[in-house]
Amino acid sequence: MSGMHENARARDGVREVSIIGGGTAGWMTAAALARLIAPLGVKVRLIESDAIGTVGVGEATLPHIRFFNERLGIDEAEFMAATQATIKLGIEFRGWGREGDSYIHPFGDYGREAGGVAFHQLWRRLHAEGKAGRICDYSLPVVMAEQDRFAPPAADPRSVMSSFSYAYQMDATLYARFLRAFAEGLGVERVEGRIVDAALVPDTDHVDHVILEDGRRIGGDLFVDCSGFRGLLIEGALKAGYEDWSDVLPCDRAVAVPCDSAGPPSPYTRATARKAGWQWRIPLQHRLGNGYVYCSDHIGDQEAADDLLSCLDAAPQAEPRFLRFRTGRRRRQWVGNTVALGLSAGFLEPLESTSIYLIQAGITTLVELFPEGPVDPLDAAEFDRVMALEYERVRDFLVLHYFATERDDSPFWDRVRTMAIPDSLSHKMELFRRRGSVVQYKDGLFLEPSWLAVYLGQRVVPEGHDPLADRMPLDKAERYLAELRSQIRRTVDALPRHEDFLKRHCPAAAA
Ligand SMILES: Cc1cc2nc3c(=O)[nH]c(=O)nc-3n(C[C@H](O)[C@H](O)[C@H](O)COP(=O)(O)OP(=O)(O)OC[C@H]3O[C@@H](n4cnc5c(N)ncnc54)[C@H](O)[C@@H]3O)c2cc1C
């Protein structure tokens, strides 16, 4: 282990990376750098404190995690068995537009474009005339989820089985443990100990070394702050500042409790709107994860816990755990030679399972910009630009779920239904209302089908449709939709049950 850092080394380039924290963010970073950067001659170490522990929640993911694991060379079946993982085809939203409503936001497409016209435009034209079913009926992953069925997607773009993707529902603590073994196997050095201070290179914003409780000093040319909500380096030492988004995302607490499984695990996560927030239900192989994300202005901790416990599917396996957070992001995520990833970089509530994705996006961007020479402020600026866009686009998408509601049954829903929303979101909603156009980006996480799912699922209905959709004769369009729908049904009927897929592909050991 190195002692005090020598400043001269930084001028030669990054030879040593010190990761602060061993939660999901820390071990994802360690595993990725060990695989992708260490072969260039860079030493990777991770410092964590068992006494402090991790945040201990996080179960639902997005399909991007598959590409992260693949890039690292991780075997899917081994990973799924080790993390008690199930398949996730999307999220079911209950009671968001109105009480009693339900829709699934799938990882996949609605229909197929026909003659250069977006499918949803064609659907909108027919639906207005009562000649089309729910848009969900034209989405393979929605029908798969509703029927608890799963088989991996096909590569052939002509097959309807190529029209979806999938993610996992897993135990993120087990994932961190899995990645730890992986990273240590690739030579990552793990240092156990509690950091009590950090020293900067005089007159700079570069961290020179961190100081452990027992007096050890540990240096590095680049530090990755994965220390969780506390942001030990990025805020504690470097005062990056925090942009608070609680005006548009006012939930600030959560209570979590696992319970026994109540039947075979469904291949989707559920988010049910509640009086002062929403409740998650995430089926893993060995249990159900549950939690209530709420706004402390509108409900007390005890009432939230009682509400959650009263609507579990089966017996709780532990005492409820309370968590507090403030929605927003660090004003700068890369300062000097420190990059913040994970909860130390910001937090957006887990409504669309975006936290692990944002860690992954940060790692990918860091690897792309990894300094060849000395740490360069230009790289830091570019990193911040890319990550700011990622966070803002996720924020807008989350805000849409709250704002696009007709609920008026509690002060919480009155508040979010009438709040001022970011201009960037007003613009998107206006365009959709006018003629069903979904604003598209080159970068950014959520693509057209995701926006469509929430708009239509929460009763944001376009006034009209793209005139191009009128070019196809009505009877032909009707036949096209009917054939698509029955093709999806036939395909899903022939698929294995999700439960059987898990048993064959990746059975986990009993907990
Ligand atoms: C209620 C809730 C629900 C969530 N659900 C999801 C979900 O479904 N999907 C999803 O993608 N994400 C979810 N998340 C987010 C997810 O939990 C985190 O993004 C993820 O676990 C990463 O956390 P982390 O590694 O940044 O921080 P942590 O897990 O807090 O880890 C911090 C690490 O830093 C170490 N550390 C801290 N201080 C010191 C010190 N002084 N010295 C030494 N070590 C130190 C700790 O020991 C620990 O190892 C959820 C979060 C919350 C709050």
Coordinates of C-alpha atoms and ligand atoms in Angstrom, one line a residue:
M1 CA 0.0 0.0 0.0
S2 CA 1.3 3.4 -0.8
G3 CA 2.0 5.9 1.9
M4 CA 1.6 9.6 1.4
H5 CA 1.0 10.5 -2.2
E6 CA 3.9 12.2 -4.1
N7 CA 2.6 15.1 -6.1
A8 CA 5.2 14.4 -8.8
R9 CA 3.4 11.2 -9.8
A10 CA 0.2 13.0 -10.8
R11 CA 2.2 14.8 -13.4
D12 CA 3.1 11.6 -15.1
G13 CA -0.4 10.3 -15.4
V14 CA -2.8 8.2 -13.4
R15 CA -1.0 5.2 -12.0
E16 CA -3.2 4.6 -8.9
V17 CA -6.9 4.9 -8.4
S18 CA -8.4 4.9 -4.9
I19 CA -12.1 4.2 -4.6
I20 CA -13.7 5.4 -1.4
G21 CA -16.6 3.1 -0.4
G22 CA -17.7 -0.5 -1.1
G23 CA -21.4 -0.3 -1.8
T24 CA -22.8 -1.1 -5.2
A25 CA -21.2 2.0 -6.7
G26 CA -17.7 1.2 -5.2
W27 CA -17.6 -2.4 -6.3
M28 CA -19.1 -1.7 -9.8
T29 CA -16.4 0.9 -10.3
A30 CA -13.6 -1.4 -8.9
A31 CA -14.8 -4.3 -11.2
A32 CA -15.0 -2.1 -14.3
L33 CA -11.6 -0.4 -13.7
A34 CA -9.9 -3.7 -12.9
R35 CA -11.2 -5.2 -16.2
L36 CA -10.8 -2.1 -18.5
I37 CA -8.1 0.2 -17.0
A38 CA -5.8 -2.0 -14.8
P39 CA -4.4 -3.7 -17.9
L40 CA -2.9 -0.3 -18.9
G41 CA -0.7 -0.5 -15.8
V42 CA -3.0 1.3 -13.3
K43 CA -3.4 0.0 -9.8
V44 CA -6.9 -0.1 -8.3
R45 CA -7.7 -0.1 -4.6
L46 CA -10.9 0.3 -2.7
I47 CA -11.3 1.5 0.9
E48 CA -14.4 0.6 2.9
S49 CA -15.6 0.4 6.4
D50 CA -17.6 -2.7 7.5
A51 CA -18.5 -0.7 10.6
I52 CA -20.3 2.0 8.5
G53 CA -21.9 -0.5 6.1
T54 CA -23.8 0.3 2.9
V55 CA -27.3 1.8 2.2
G56 CA -28.6 -1.8 1.9
V57 CA -31.4 -1.2 -0.6
G58 CA -31.7 -1.4 -4.4
E59 CA -33.2 -4.2 -6.2
A60 CA -34.7 -3.1 -9.6
T61 CA -32.5 -2.4 -12.6
L62 CA -32.7 -1.3 -16.2
P63 CA -31.6 -3.4 -19.2
H64 CA -28.3 -1.5 -19.5
I65 CA -26.9 -3.6 -16.6
R66 CA -26.7 -6.6 -18.9
F67 CA -24.3 -4.8 -21.2
F68 CA -22.2 -3.7 -18.1
N69 CA -21.9 -7.3 -17.0
E70 CA -21.2 -8.6 -20.5
R71 CA -18.4 -6.0 -21.0
L72 CA -16.8 -7.4 -17.8
G73 CA -17.2 -10.9 -19.1
I74 CA -19.6 -12.0 -16.3
D75 CA -21.7 -15.1 -16.9
E76 CA -25.4 -14.3 -16.7
A77 CA -26.6 -17.5 -15.0
E78 CA -23.8 -17.4 -12.4
F79 CA -24.6 -13.7 -11.6
M80 CA -28.4 -14.3 -11.4
A81 CA -27.9 -17.3 -9.1
A82 CA -25.5 -15.4 -6.9
T83 CA -27.9 -12.3 -6.5
Q84 CA -31.2 -14.2 -6.2
A85 CA -32.2 -12.4 -9.5
T86 CA -35.4 -12.7 -11.5
I87 CA -36.2 -11.2 -14.9
K88 CA -37.7 -7.7 -15.1
L89 CA -39.7 -6.8 -18.3
G90 CA -40.9 -3.5 -17.0
I91 CA -42.8 -1.8 -14.2
E92 CA -46.5 -1.9 -13.5
F93 CA -47.8 1.4 -12.3
R94 CA -51.0 1.2 -10.3
G95 CA -53.2 4.1 -9.4
W96 CA -51.0 6.9 -10.9
G97 CA -53.4 8.6 -13.4
R98 CA -56.5 7.8 -11.3
E99 CA -57.1 5.4 -8.5
G100 CA -57.8 2.0 -10.0
D101 CA -55.7 2.7 -13.2
S102 CA -52.9 0.3 -14.1
Y103 CA -50.4 0.2 -16.9
I104 CA -47.0 -1.4 -17.6
H105 CA -44.0 0.6 -18.7
P106 CA -42.2 -2.2 -20.7
F107 CA -38.6 -2.5 -21.9
G108 CA -39.6 -2.7 -25.5
D109 CA -41.6 -1.4 -28.4
Y110 CA -45.3 -0.8 -29.1
G111 CA -46.1 -2.4 -32.5
R112 CA -44.0 -1.8 -35.5
E113 CA -43.8 1.3 -37.7
A114 CA -45.7 0.8 -41.0
G115 CA -45.0 2.6 -44.2
G116 CA -42.8 5.2 -42.4
V117 CA -45.5 6.0 -39.9
A118 CA -44.8 5.6 -36.1
F119 CA -46.9 2.8 -34.8
H120 CA -48.5 4.9 -32.0
Q121 CA -49.7 7.4 -34.6
L122 CA -51.5 4.6 -36.5
W123 CA -52.9 3.2 -33.2
R124 CA -54.1 6.7 -32.2
R125 CA -56.0 7.1 -35.4
L126 CA -57.7 3.7 -35.0
H127 CA -58.3 4.0 -31.3
A128 CA -60.1 7.3 -31.7
E129 CA -62.5 5.5 -34.0
G130 CA -62.9 2.6 -31.6
K131 CA -61.1 0.2 -33.9
A132 CA -58.0 -0.6 -31.7
G133 CA -57.5 -2.2 -28.3
R134 CA -55.2 -0.9 -25.5
I135 CA -51.8 0.1 -26.8
C136 CA -50.4 -2.5 -24.3
D137 CA -51.9 -5.3 -26.4
Y138 CA -49.4 -4.5 -29.2
S139 CA -46.4 -4.7 -26.9
L140 CA -44.8 -8.2 -26.5
P141 CA -43.1 -7.5 -23.2
V142 CA -46.3 -6.2 -21.6
V143 CA -48.2 -9.3 -22.6
M144 CA -45.3 -11.5 -21.4
A145 CA -45.3 -9.7 -18.1
E146 CA -49.1 -10.0 -17.7
Q147 CA -48.9 -13.7 -18.3
D148 CA -45.7 -14.3 -16.2
R149 CA -43.8 -15.7 -19.2
F150 CA -40.2 -15.3 -20.4
A151 CA -37.7 -16.4 -23.0
P152 CA -34.6 -14.3 -24.0
P153 CA -35.1 -11.9 -27.0
A154 CA -34.2 -13.1 -30.5
A155 CA -31.4 -11.4 -32.5
D156 CA -33.3 -11.6 -35.8
P157 CA -34.9 -8.2 -36.3
R158 CA -37.8 -9.7 -38.4
S159 CA -38.9 -11.7 -35.3
V160 CA -41.4 -10.2 -32.9
M161 CA -39.2 -11.7 -30.2
S162 CA -36.6 -9.1 -31.1
S163 CA -39.0 -6.3 -30.0
F164 CA -38.0 -6.2 -26.3
S165 CA -35.2 -6.1 -23.8
Y166 CA -35.0 -7.1 -20.2
A167 CA -33.3 -6.3 -16.9
Y168 CA -33.1 -8.0 -13.5
Q169 CA -34.6 -7.7 -10.1
M170 CA -31.8 -8.6 -7.7
D171 CA -30.3 -8.1 -4.3
A172 CA -27.9 -5.2 -4.8
T173 CA -26.0 -6.1 -1.7
L174 CA -25.3 -9.6 -3.1
Y175 CA -24.3 -7.9 -6.4
A176 CA -21.7 -5.8 -4.6
R177 CA -20.4 -9.0 -2.9
F178 CA -20.3 -10.8 -6.2
L179 CA -18.4 -7.9 -7.8
R180 CA -16.0 -7.8 -4.9
A181 CA -14.9 -11.4 -5.5
F182 CA -14.7 -10.6 -9.2
A183 CA -12.6 -7.4 -8.7
E184 CA -10.3 -9.0 -6.0
G185 CA -9.7 -11.9 -8.4
L186 CA -8.5 -9.3 -10.9
G187 CA -6.0 -7.8 -8.4
V188 CA -8.0 -5.0 -6.8
E189 CA -6.6 -4.3 -3.3
R190 CA -9.3 -3.9 -0.6
V191 CA -8.5 -1.8 2.5
E192 CA -10.7 -2.1 5.5
G193 CA -10.9 1.0 7.7
R194 CA -12.8 4.1 8.5
I195 CA -11.7 7.3 6.8
V196 CA -11.6 10.3 9.2
D197 CA -10.1 13.0 7.1
A198 CA -8.8 13.9 3.6
A199 CA -5.7 16.1 2.8
L200 CA -5.6 18.3 -0.3
V201 CA -2.5 19.2 -2.3
P202 CA -1.9 22.7 -0.9
D203 CA -3.7 25.5 -2.9
T204 CA -5.4 23.0 -5.2
D205 CA -8.7 21.1 -5.4
H206 CA -6.7 17.8 -5.7
V207 CA -6.9 15.2 -3.0
D208 CA -3.5 14.1 -1.9
H209 CA -4.4 11.4 0.5
V210 CA -7.1 10.2 2.9
I211 CA -6.4 9.4 6.6
L212 CA -7.8 6.4 8.3
E213 CA -8.9 6.1 12.0
D214 CA -5.7 4.2 12.8
G215 CA -3.5 6.8 11.3
R216 CA -2.8 5.1 7.9
R217 CA -2.6 7.5 5.0
I218 CA -3.6 6.4 1.6
G219 CA -2.9 8.3 -1.6
G220 CA -3.9 8.0 -5.2
D221 CA -3.6 9.9 -8.5
L222 CA -7.4 9.7 -9.0
F223 CA -10.0 9.2 -6.3
V224 CA -13.5 7.9 -6.9
D225 CA -15.9 9.0 -4.2
C226 CA -18.4 6.1 -3.7
S227 CA -19.0 6.9 0.0
G228 CA -22.8 7.1 -0.3
F229 CA -25.1 10.0 0.7
R230 CA -22.4 11.6 2.9
G231 CA -20.1 12.4 -0.1
L232 CA -17.0 12.2 2.0
L233 CA -14.6 13.8 -0.6
I234 CA -16.9 15.5 -3.1
E235 CA -18.8 17.4 -0.5
G236 CA -16.8 16.9 2.8
A237 CA -13.4 17.9 1.4
L238 CA -14.2 19.6 -2.0
K239 CA -17.6 21.4 -1.3
A240 CA -19.0 20.7 -4.8
G241 CA -22.4 21.9 -3.8
Y242 CA -25.8 20.3 -4.2
E243 CA -28.6 21.2 -6.6
D244 CA -31.8 20.5 -4.7
W245 CA -34.7 19.2 -6.8
S246 CA -37.2 18.6 -4.0
D247 CA -39.5 21.3 -5.4
V248 CA -40.5 18.9 -8.2
L249 CA -39.7 15.6 -6.5
P250 CA -40.8 16.2 -2.9
C251 CA -40.6 12.6 -1.6
D252 CA -37.7 12.6 0.9
R253 CA -38.0 9.4 2.9
A254 CA -38.5 5.7 2.4
V255 CA -39.3 2.7 4.6
A256 CA -38.2 -0.7 3.4
V257 CA -39.1 -4.2 4.5
P258 CA -38.6 -7.6 2.8
C259 CA -41.3 -10.2 3.1
D260 CA -41.8 -13.9 2.2
S261 CA -42.6 -14.7 -1.4
A262 CA -46.3 -15.1 -2.1
G263 CA -46.3 -17.4 -5.1
P264 CA -43.9 -17.5 -8.2
P265 CA -42.0 -14.3 -8.8
S266 CA -43.5 -12.1 -11.5
P267 CA -41.2 -10.8 -14.2
Y268 CA -41.9 -7.1 -13.4
T269 CA -41.7 -4.6 -10.6
R270 CA -44.8 -2.9 -9.2
A271 CA -45.1 0.8 -8.2
T272 CA -48.4 1.6 -6.5
A273 CA -49.4 5.2 -5.8
R274 CA -50.3 5.8 -2.2
K275 CA -51.6 8.7 -0.1
A276 CA -48.3 10.5 0.3
G277 CA -46.0 8.8 -2.2
W278 CA -45.8 5.3 -3.7
Q279 CA -45.0 1.7 -2.8
W280 CA -42.5 -0.7 -4.5
R281 CA -42.9 -4.4 -4.8
I282 CA -39.9 -6.3 -6.3
P283 CA -40.0 -10.1 -6.5
L284 CA -36.6 -11.9 -6.1
Q285 CA -36.1 -15.6 -6.2
H286 CA -36.1 -15.9 -2.4
R287 CA -38.3 -13.0 -1.2
L288 CA -40.3 -9.9 -2.1
G289 CA -38.7 -6.5 -1.6
N290 CA -41.1 -3.8 -0.5
G291 CA -40.9 -0.1 0.4
Y292 CA -42.9 3.1 0.7
V293 CA -41.3 6.2 -0.7
Y294 CA -43.0 9.2 0.9
C295 CA -43.0 12.9 1.5
S296 CA -42.5 13.8 5.2
D297 CA -44.6 16.9 4.8
H298 CA -47.7 14.7 4.3
I299 CA -47.2 11.5 6.4
G300 CA -45.3 10.6 9.5
D301 CA -42.7 7.7 9.7
Q302 CA -44.8 5.5 11.8
E303 CA -47.9 5.9 9.7
A304 CA -45.9 5.2 6.5
A305 CA -44.5 2.0 8.1
D306 CA -47.9 0.9 9.3
D307 CA -49.4 1.6 5.8
L308 CA -46.6 -0.5 4.2
L309 CA -46.9 -3.4 6.6
S310 CA -50.7 -3.5 6.2
C311 CA -50.4 -4.2 2.4
L312 CA -47.6 -6.7 2.2
D313 CA -48.4 -10.0 0.3
A314 CA -46.9 -12.2 3.1
A315 CA -45.1 -12.1 6.5
P316 CA -42.4 -9.5 6.9
Q317 CA -38.8 -10.9 7.3
A318 CA -37.3 -8.0 9.2
E319 CA -38.1 -4.8 11.0
P320 CA -38.9 -1.9 8.7
R321 CA -35.8 0.2 7.9
F322 CA -36.1 4.0 7.5
L323 CA -34.1 6.0 5.0
R324 CA -33.8 9.8 4.4
F325 CA -32.7 11.5 1.3
R326 CA -32.8 14.8 -0.6
T327 CA -33.5 14.6 -4.3
G328 CA -31.0 16.3 -6.5
R329 CA -27.4 16.1 -7.7
R330 CA -24.0 17.5 -7.0
R331 CA -23.3 20.7 -8.9
R332 CA -20.0 19.2 -10.0
Q333 CA -19.5 15.5 -10.0
W334 CA -15.8 15.6 -11.0
V335 CA -13.7 18.1 -9.0
G336 CA -9.9 18.2 -9.3
N337 CA -8.8 14.5 -9.2
T338 CA -12.0 13.3 -7.5
V339 CA -15.0 11.8 -9.4
A340 CA -18.2 11.1 -7.4
L341 CA -20.3 8.0 -8.4
G342 CA -23.5 6.6 -6.8
L343 CA -25.3 8.2 -4.0
S344 CA -22.4 10.6 -3.3
A345 CA -23.2 12.1 -6.8
G346 CA -26.9 12.6 -6.2
F347 CA -30.1 10.8 -5.7
L348 CA -33.3 10.4 -7.7
E349 CA -36.0 8.3 -6.1
P350 CA -36.1 4.7 -7.3
L351 CA -39.4 5.1 -9.2
E352 CA -37.9 4.0 -12.6
S353 CA -34.9 2.1 -11.1
T354 CA -32.4 4.6 -12.4
S355 CA -29.7 4.7 -9.7
I356 CA -27.6 1.7 -10.7
Y357 CA -28.0 2.9 -14.3
L358 CA -26.6 6.3 -13.4
I359 CA -23.6 4.6 -11.6
Q360 CA -23.0 2.7 -14.8
A361 CA -23.3 5.8 -17.0
G362 CA -20.8 7.5 -14.8
I363 CA -18.3 4.6 -15.0
T364 CA -18.7 4.4 -18.8
T365 CA -18.0 8.1 -19.1
L366 CA -15.1 7.9 -16.7
V367 CA -13.6 5.0 -18.7
E368 CA -14.0 7.0 -21.9
L369 CA -12.4 10.1 -20.5
F370 CA -9.8 8.2 -18.3
P371 CA -6.8 10.6 -18.3
E372 CA -3.9 9.4 -20.4
G373 CA -1.7 12.1 -18.8
P374 CA -2.3 14.3 -15.8
V375 CA -5.9 14.8 -14.7
D376 CA -7.3 17.4 -17.0
P377 CA -10.0 20.0 -16.1
L378 CA -11.4 19.7 -19.6
D379 CA -12.2 16.0 -19.0
A380 CA -13.9 17.0 -15.7
A381 CA -16.0 19.6 -17.5
E382 CA -17.0 17.1 -20.2
F383 CA -17.9 14.5 -17.6
D384 CA -20.0 17.0 -15.7
R385 CA -21.8 18.0 -19.0
V386 CA -22.7 14.5 -19.9
M387 CA -23.8 13.5 -16.4
A388 CA -25.8 16.7 -15.9
L389 CA -27.9 15.8 -19.0
E390 CA -28.4 12.2 -17.8
Y391 CA -29.7 13.4 -14.4
E392 CA -31.9 16.1 -15.8
R393 CA -33.5 13.8 -18.3
V394 CA -34.2 11.2 -15.7
R395 CA -35.6 14.0 -13.4
D396 CA -38.1 15.2 -16.1
F397 CA -39.3 11.6 -16.7
L398 CA -39.9 11.0 -13.0
V399 CA -41.7 14.4 -12.6
L400 CA -44.0 13.4 -15.4
H401 CA -45.3 10.5 -13.3
Y402 CA -46.4 12.8 -10.5
F403 CA -47.6 15.7 -12.6
A404 CA -49.6 13.7 -15.2
T405 CA -52.3 12.7 -12.7
E406 CA -55.9 13.5 -12.1
R407 CA -55.7 12.4 -8.4
D408 CA -57.1 14.9 -5.9
D409 CA -57.6 12.6 -3.0
S410 CA -54.8 13.9 -0.7
P411 CA -52.8 17.0 -0.1
F412 CA -49.7 15.2 -1.6
W413 CA -51.4 14.6 -4.9
D414 CA -52.9 18.1 -5.0
R415 CA -49.4 19.4 -4.5
V416 CA -47.7 17.4 -7.3
R417 CA -50.6 17.8 -9.7
T418 CA -50.4 21.6 -9.5
M419 CA -46.7 22.2 -9.0
A420 CA -44.6 24.2 -11.4
I421 CA -42.6 21.8 -13.6
P422 CA -39.3 22.3 -15.5
D423 CA -39.6 24.1 -18.8
S424 CA -37.9 21.2 -20.5
L425 CA -40.8 18.9 -19.4
S426 CA -43.6 21.4 -20.3
H427 CA -42.2 21.6 -23.8
K428 CA -42.2 17.8 -24.2
M429 CA -45.8 17.4 -22.8
E430 CA -47.1 20.2 -25.0
L431 CA -45.6 18.6 -28.2
F432 CA -47.2 15.3 -27.2
R433 CA -50.6 16.8 -26.5
R434 CA -50.6 18.7 -29.8
R435 CA -50.0 15.7 -32.2
G436 CA -48.5 12.8 -30.3
S437 CA -44.8 13.8 -31.0
V438 CA -42.3 12.4 -28.5
V439 CA -39.2 14.5 -28.1
Q440 CA -36.2 12.4 -29.1
Y441 CA -32.6 12.8 -28.0
K442 CA -29.3 11.4 -29.3
D443 CA -28.3 10.7 -25.6
G444 CA -30.4 10.2 -22.6
L445 CA -31.9 7.2 -21.0
F446 CA -35.7 7.0 -21.7
L447 CA -36.6 6.6 -25.4
E448 CA -39.9 7.0 -27.2
P449 CA -41.7 3.8 -25.9
S450 CA -41.0 4.8 -22.3
W451 CA -42.5 8.3 -22.7
L452 CA -45.5 6.8 -24.6
A453 CA -46.1 4.3 -21.8
V454 CA -46.4 7.0 -19.2
Y455 CA -48.2 9.6 -21.3
L456 CA -50.9 7.1 -22.4
G457 CA -50.9 5.2 -19.2
Q458 CA -51.6 8.4 -17.3
R459 CA -54.2 9.8 -19.6
V460 CA -52.1 12.4 -21.5
V461 CA -53.9 11.9 -24.8
P462 CA -52.8 13.7 -28.0
E463 CA -55.5 15.9 -29.6
G464 CA -54.7 14.6 -33.0
H465 CA -52.3 12.3 -34.9
D466 CA -49.7 12.6 -37.6
P467 CA -51.5 13.2 -40.9
L468 CA -49.2 10.5 -42.4
A469 CA -51.2 8.0 -40.4
D470 CA -54.2 8.7 -42.7
R471 CA -52.4 7.5 -45.8
M472 CA -53.0 3.8 -45.0
P473 CA -56.6 2.8 -45.9
L474 CA -58.6 2.3 -42.7
D475 CA -59.5 -1.4 -43.3
K476 CA -55.8 -2.2 -44.1
A477 CA -54.7 -0.4 -40.9
E478 CA -57.3 -2.3 -38.9
R479 CA -56.1 -5.7 -40.3
Y480 CA -52.5 -4.7 -39.6
L481 CA -53.2 -4.1 -36.0
A482 CA -55.3 -7.1 -35.5
E483 CA -52.7 -9.4 -37.0
L484 CA -50.0 -7.9 -34.8
R485 CA -52.0 -8.4 -31.7
S486 CA -52.8 -12.0 -32.5
Q487 CA -49.1 -12.7 -33.4
I488 CA -48.1 -11.4 -30.0
R489 CA -50.7 -13.5 -28.2
R490 CA -49.6 -16.7 -30.1
T491 CA -45.9 -16.0 -29.4
V492 CA -46.5 -15.4 -25.7
D493 CA -48.7 -18.5 -25.3
A494 CA -45.8 -20.6 -26.6
L495 CA -43.2 -19.2 -24.1
P496 CA -42.1 -20.9 -20.9
R497 CA -43.3 -19.6 -17.6
H498 CA -40.9 -17.1 -15.9
E499 CA -40.6 -19.4 -12.9
D500 CA -39.6 -22.4 -15.1
F501 CA -37.1 -20.3 -16.9
L502 CA -35.4 -19.3 -13.6
K503 CA -35.4 -22.9 -12.4
R504 CA -33.7 -24.1 -15.6
H505 CA -31.3 -21.1 -16.2
C506 CA -30.2 -19.8 -12.8
P507 CA -31.6 -21.4 -9.7
A508 CA -30.3 -19.7 -6.6
A509 CA -29.4 -21.4 -3.4
A510 CA -32.2 -21.3 -0.7
A511 CA -31.7 -18.2 1.4
Ligands
LIG1 C1 -35.1 3.8 -0.7 C2 -34.2 3.4 -1.8 C3 -34.5 2.5 -2.8 C4 -33.6 2.2 -3.8 N1 -34.0 1.3 -4.8 C5 -33.2 1.2 -5.9 C6 -33.5 0.4 -7.0 O1 -34.6 -0.3 -6.9 N2 -32.7 0.3 -8.0 C7 -31.6 1.0 -8.1 O2 -30.9 1.0 -9.1 N3 -31.2 1.8 -7.1 C8 -31.9 1.9 -6.0 N4 -31.5 2.7 -4.9 C9 -30.2 3.3 -5.0 C10 -29.1 2.3 -4.6 O3 -29.4 1.8 -3.3 C11 -27.8 2.9 -4.7 O4 -27.6 3.7 -5.9 C12 -26.7 1.9 -4.6 O5 -26.9 1.0 -3.6 C13 -25.3 2.5 -4.5 O6 -25.1 3.0 -3.3 P1 -23.6 3.6 -3.0 O7 -22.6 2.5 -3.3 O8 -23.4 4.9 -3.7 O9 -23.6 3.9 -1.4 P2 -23.6 3.0 -0.1 O10 -24.3 1.7 -0.3 O11 -24.1 3.9 1.0 O12 -22.1 2.7 0.1 C14 -21.2 3.6 0.7 C15 -19.9 2.9 1.0 O13 -19.0 3.9 1.5 C16 -18.4 3.5 2.7 N5 -18.0 4.6 3.6 C17 -18.8 5.7 3.9 N6 -18.1 6.5 4.7 C18 -16.9 5.9 4.9 C19 -15.8 6.3 5.7 N7 -15.8 7.4 6.5 N8 -14.7 5.4 5.7 C20 -14.7 4.3 5.0 N9 -15.8 3.9 4.2 C21 -16.9 4.7 4.2 C22 -19.4 2.6 3.3 O14 -18.8 1.7 4.2 C23 -20.0 1.9 2.1 O15 -19.1 0.8 1.8 C24 -32.4 2.9 -3.9 C25 -32.0 3.8 -2.9 C26 -32.9 4.1 -1.8 C27 -32.5 5.1 -0.8

